[in-house]
Tab-separated table of C-alpha atoms and ligand atoms in Angstrom:
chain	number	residue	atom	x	y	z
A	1	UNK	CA	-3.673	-1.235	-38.118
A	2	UNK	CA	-2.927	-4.614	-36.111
A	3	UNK	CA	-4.593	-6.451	-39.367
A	4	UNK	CA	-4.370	-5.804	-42.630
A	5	UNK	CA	-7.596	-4.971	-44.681
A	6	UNK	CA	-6.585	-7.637	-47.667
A	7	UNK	CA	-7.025	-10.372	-44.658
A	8	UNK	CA	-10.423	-9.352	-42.823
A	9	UNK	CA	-12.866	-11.762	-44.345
A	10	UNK	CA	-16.323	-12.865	-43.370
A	11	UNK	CA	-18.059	-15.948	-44.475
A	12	UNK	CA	-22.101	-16.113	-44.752
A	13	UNK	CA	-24.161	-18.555	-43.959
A	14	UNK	CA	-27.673	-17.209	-41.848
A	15	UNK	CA	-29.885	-18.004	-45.167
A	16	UNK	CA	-30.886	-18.174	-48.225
A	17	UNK	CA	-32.694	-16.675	-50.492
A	18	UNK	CA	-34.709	-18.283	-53.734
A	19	UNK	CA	-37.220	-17.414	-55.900
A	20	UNK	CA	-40.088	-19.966	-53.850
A	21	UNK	CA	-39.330	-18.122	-51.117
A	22	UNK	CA	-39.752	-13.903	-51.679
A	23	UNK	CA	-42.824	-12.257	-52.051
A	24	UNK	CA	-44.275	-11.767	-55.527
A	25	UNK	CA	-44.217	-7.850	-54.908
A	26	UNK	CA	-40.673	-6.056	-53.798
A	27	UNK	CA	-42.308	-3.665	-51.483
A	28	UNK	CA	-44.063	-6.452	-49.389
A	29	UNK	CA	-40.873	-8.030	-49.380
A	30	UNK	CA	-38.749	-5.488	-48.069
A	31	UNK	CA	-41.363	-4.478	-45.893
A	32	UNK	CA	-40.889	-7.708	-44.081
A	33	UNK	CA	-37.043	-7.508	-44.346
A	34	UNK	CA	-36.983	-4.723	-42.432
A	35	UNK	CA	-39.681	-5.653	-39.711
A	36	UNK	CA	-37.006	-8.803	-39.451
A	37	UNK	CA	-33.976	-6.326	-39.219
A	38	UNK	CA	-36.121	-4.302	-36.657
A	39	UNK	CA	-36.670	-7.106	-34.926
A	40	UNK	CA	-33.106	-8.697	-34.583
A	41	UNK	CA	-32.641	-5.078	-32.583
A	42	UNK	CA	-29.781	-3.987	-35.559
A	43	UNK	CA	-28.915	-0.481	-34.996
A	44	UNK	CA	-30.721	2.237	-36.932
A	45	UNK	CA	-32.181	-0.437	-39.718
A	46	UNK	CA	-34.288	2.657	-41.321
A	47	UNK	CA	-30.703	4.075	-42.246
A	48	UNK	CA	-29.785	4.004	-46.043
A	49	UNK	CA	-27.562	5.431	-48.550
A	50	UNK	CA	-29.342	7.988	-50.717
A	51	UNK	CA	-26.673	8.435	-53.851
A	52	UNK	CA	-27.986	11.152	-55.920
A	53	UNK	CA	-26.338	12.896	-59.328
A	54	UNK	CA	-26.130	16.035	-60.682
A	55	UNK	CA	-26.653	17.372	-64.162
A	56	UNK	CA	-23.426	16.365	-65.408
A	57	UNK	CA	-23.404	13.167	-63.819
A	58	UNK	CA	-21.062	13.694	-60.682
A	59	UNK	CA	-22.096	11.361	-58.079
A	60	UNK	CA	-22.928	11.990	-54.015
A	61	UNK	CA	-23.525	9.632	-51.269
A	62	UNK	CA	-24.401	9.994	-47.784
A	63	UNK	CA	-27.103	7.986	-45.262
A	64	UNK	CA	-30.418	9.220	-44.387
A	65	UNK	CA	-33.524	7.534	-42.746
A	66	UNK	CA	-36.307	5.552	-44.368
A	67	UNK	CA	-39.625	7.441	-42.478
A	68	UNK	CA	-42.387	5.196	-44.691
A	69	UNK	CA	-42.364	2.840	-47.337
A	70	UNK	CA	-45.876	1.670	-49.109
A	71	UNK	CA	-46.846	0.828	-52.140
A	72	UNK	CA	-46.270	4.445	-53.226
A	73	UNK	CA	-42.561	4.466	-52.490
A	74	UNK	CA	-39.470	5.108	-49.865
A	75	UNK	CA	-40.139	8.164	-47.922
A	76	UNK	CA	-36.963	10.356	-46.127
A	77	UNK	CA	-36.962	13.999	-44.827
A	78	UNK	CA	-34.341	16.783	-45.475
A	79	UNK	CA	-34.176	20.478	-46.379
A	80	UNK	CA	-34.507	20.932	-49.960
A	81	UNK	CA	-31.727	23.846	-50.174
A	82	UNK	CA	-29.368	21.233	-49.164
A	83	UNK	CA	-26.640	19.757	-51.451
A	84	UNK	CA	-29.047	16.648	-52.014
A	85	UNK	CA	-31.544	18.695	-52.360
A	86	UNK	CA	-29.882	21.014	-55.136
A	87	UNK	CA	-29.039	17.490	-57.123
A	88	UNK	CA	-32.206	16.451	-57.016
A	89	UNK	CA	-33.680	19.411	-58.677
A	90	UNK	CA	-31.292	18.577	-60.903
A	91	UNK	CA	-31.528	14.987	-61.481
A	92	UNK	CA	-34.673	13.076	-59.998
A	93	UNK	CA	-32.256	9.654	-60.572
A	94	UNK	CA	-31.307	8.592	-57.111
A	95	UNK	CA	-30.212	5.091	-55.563
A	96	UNK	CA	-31.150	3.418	-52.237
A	97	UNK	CA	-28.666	0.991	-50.519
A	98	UNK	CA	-29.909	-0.454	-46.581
A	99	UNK	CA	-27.021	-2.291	-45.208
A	100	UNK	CA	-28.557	-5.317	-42.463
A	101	UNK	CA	-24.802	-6.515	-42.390
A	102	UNK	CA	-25.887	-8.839	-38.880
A	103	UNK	CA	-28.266	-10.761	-41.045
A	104	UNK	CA	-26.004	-10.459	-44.081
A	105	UNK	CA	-28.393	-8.517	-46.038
A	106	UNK	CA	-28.011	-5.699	-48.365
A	107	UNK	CA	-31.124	-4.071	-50.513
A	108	UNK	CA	-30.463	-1.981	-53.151
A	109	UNK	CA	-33.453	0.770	-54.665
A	110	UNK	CA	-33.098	2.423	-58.168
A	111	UNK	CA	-35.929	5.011	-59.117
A	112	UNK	CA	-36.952	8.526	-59.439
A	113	UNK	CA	-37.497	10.990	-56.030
A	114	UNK	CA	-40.006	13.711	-55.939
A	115	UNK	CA	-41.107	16.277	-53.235
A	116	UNK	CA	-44.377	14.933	-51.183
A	117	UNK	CA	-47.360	17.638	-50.190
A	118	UNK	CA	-46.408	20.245	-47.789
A	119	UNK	CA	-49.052	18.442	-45.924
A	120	UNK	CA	-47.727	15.265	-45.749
A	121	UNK	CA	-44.391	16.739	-44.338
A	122	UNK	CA	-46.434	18.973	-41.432
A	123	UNK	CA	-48.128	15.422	-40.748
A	124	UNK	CA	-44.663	14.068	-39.890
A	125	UNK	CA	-43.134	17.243	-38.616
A	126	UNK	CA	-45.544	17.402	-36.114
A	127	UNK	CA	-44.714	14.468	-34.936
A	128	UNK	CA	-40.857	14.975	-34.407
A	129	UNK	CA	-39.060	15.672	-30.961
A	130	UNK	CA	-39.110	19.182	-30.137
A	131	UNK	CA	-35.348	19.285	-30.589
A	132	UNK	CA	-35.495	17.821	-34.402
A	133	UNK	CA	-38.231	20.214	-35.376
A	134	UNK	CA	-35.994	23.657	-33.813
A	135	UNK	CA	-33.001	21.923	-35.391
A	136	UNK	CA	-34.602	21.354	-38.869
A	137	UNK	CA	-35.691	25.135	-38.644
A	138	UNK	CA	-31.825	26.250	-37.698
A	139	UNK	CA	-30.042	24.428	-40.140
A	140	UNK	CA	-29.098	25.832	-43.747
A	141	UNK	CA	-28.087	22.199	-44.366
A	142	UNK	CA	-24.860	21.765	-45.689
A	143	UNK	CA	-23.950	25.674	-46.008
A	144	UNK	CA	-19.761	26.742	-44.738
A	145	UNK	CA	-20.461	27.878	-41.102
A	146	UNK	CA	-17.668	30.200	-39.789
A	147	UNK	CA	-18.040	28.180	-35.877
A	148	UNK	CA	-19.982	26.123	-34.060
A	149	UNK	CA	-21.273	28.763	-31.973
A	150	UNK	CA	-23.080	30.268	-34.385
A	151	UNK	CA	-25.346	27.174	-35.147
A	152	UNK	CA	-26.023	26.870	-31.153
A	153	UNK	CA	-26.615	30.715	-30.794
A	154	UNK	CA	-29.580	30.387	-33.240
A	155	UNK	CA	-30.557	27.287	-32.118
A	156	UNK	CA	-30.914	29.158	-29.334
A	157	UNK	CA	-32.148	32.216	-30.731
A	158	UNK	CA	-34.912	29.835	-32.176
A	159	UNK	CA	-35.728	27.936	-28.804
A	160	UNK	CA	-36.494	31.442	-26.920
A	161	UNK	CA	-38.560	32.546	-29.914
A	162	UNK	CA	-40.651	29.608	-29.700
A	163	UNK	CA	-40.907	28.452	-26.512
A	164	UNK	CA	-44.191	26.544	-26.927
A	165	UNK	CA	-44.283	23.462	-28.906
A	166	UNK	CA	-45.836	25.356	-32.025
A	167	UNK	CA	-42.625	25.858	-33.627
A	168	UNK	CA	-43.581	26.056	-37.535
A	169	UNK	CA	-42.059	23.640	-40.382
A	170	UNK	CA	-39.424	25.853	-42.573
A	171	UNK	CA	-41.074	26.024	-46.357
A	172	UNK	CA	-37.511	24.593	-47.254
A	173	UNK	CA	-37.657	21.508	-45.371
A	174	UNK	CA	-40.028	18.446	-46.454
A	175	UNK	CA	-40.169	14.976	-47.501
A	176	UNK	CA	-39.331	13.311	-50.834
A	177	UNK	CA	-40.478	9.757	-52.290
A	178	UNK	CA	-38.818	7.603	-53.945
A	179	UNK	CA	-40.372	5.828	-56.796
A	180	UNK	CA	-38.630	2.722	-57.629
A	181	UNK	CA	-38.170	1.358	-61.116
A	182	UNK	CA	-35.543	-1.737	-59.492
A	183	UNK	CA	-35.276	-3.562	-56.482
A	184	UNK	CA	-32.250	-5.977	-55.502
A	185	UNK	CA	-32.140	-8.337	-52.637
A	186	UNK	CA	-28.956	-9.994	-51.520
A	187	UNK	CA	-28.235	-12.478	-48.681
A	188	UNK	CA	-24.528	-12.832	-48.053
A	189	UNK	CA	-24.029	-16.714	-48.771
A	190	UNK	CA	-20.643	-19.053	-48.439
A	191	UNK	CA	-17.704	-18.662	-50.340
A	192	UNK	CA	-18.789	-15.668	-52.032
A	193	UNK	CA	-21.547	-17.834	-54.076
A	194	UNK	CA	-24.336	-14.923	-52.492
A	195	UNK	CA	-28.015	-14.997	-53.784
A	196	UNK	CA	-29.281	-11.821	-55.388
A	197	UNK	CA	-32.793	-11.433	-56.882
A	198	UNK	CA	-33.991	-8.112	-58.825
A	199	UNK	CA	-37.314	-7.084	-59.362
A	200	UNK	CA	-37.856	-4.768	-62.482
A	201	UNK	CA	-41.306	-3.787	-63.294
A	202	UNK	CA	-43.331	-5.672	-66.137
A	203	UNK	CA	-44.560	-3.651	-69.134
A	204	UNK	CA	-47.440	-5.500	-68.704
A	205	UNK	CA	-48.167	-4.742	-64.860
A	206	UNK	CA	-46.582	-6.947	-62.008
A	207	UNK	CA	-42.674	-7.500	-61.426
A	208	UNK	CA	-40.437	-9.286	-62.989
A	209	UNK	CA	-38.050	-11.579	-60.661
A	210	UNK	CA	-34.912	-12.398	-62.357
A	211	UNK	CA	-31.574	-14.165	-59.996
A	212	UNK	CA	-28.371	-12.501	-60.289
A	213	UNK	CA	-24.730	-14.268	-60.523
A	214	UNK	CA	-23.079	-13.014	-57.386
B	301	FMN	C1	-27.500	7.680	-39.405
B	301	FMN	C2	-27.696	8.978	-40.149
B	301	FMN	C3	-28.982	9.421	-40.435
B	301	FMN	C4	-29.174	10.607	-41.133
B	301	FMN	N1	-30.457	10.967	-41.464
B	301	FMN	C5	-30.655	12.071	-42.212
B	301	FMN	C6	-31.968	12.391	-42.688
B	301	FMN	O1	-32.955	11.651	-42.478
B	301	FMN	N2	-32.118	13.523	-43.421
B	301	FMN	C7	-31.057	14.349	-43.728
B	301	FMN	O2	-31.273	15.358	-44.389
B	301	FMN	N3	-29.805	14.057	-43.315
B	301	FMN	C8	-29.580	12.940	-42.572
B	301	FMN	N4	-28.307	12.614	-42.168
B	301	FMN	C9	-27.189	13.529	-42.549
B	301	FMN	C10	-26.772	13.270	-43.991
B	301	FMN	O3	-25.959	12.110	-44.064
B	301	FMN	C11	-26.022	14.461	-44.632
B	301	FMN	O4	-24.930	14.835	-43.824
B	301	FMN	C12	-26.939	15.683	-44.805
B	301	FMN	O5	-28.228	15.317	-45.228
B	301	FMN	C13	-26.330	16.656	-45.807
B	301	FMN	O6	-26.179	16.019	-47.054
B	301	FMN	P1	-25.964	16.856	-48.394
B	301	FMN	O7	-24.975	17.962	-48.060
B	301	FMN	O8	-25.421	15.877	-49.380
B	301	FMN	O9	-27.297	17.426	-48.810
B	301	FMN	C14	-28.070	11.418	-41.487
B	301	FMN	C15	-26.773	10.972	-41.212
B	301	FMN	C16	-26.592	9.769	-40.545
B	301	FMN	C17	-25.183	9.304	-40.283
């Protein structure tokens, strides 16, 4: 390394962020945090880190992609054999974390994830490329595989099978929704002094908006 890690620094300064000047509900907000992070072109700004736990508490990270967020929650797609998947099960505590690092923006999600209808998933798997729907179906997601060769031979396998486009969803794979119970917004500000606001839901209905030291 030409530079040493202790020395890279970045200062913020795109914007601010105060209580005047969020929306009232989280979800609206990061709804239009993300149509501005889609629209400043930042590579994949759907892509988050889903941390998840098991029973005993043992942590697991890894980045998957927001498909829908309303009202009802953060929406992603796996295969629920998967690690993840088996955690889950487990533990319905998960985290969310969207980096935007271009805009100097980070949100973080706490809540609790549960499977969506079978027929919500068909909805969306119908929609995927024909490549992501054969994949999803050839995939026993994060299973030891002896080669690569055997993945593409029944990828393959799979492709000759069905050669139309009515290649059926795998009962395994599906969506899950995250319900969130917190929601933290932080814009990167300078000298460290960043502004971070948390949302926490109200007994009484509504969210409660509460700044955070940085
Ligand atoms: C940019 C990006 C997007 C990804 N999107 C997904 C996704 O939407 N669903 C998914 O299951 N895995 C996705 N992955 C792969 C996961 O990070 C992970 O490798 C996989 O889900 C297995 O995780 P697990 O063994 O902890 O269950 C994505 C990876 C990257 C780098």
């Amino acid at each position: 390394m030409s530079q040493s890690l202790a020395e890279l620094r970045q200062d913020y300064s795109l914007s601010v962020l105060t209580k005047a000047n969020v929306d009232p509900d989280p979800i609206r907000q990061f709804q239009r945090w993300m149509r501005e992070a889609i629209a400043a072109q930042l590579p994949e700004p759907n892509a988050m880190t889903l941390a998840t736990a098991d029973r005993t508490g043992r942590p697991y990270a890894r980045v998957v992609l927001l498909k829908e967020c309303d009202a009802d929650g953060f929406v992603f797609f796996s295969n629920y054999r998967s690690d993840k998947g088996r955690q889950i099960a487990e533990n319905p505590h998960v985290a969310l974390v969207f980096l935007w690092l271009e805009v100097e923006r980070q949100v973080r999600v706490e809540g609790t994830v549960s499977q969506i209808s079978a027929a919500e998933s068909e909805a969306y798997f119908r929609c995927r490329p024909r490549e992501s729907r054969l994949g999803a179906l050839a995939s026993r997601q994060s299973q030891v595989v002896a080669s690569r060769q055997i993945l593409d031979q029944r990828f393959e396998q799979l492709a000759a099978q069905y050669p139309d486009d009515d290649i059926p969803m795998a009962y395994h794979w599906g969506g899950y929704r995250v319900k969130p119970d917190l929601l933290e917004f932080w814009q990167g500000r300078h000298g460290r002094m960043h502004d971070r606001l948390r949302y926490r839901p109200r007994n009484e209905g509504g969210w409660l908006l509460e700044r955070l030291e940085p």
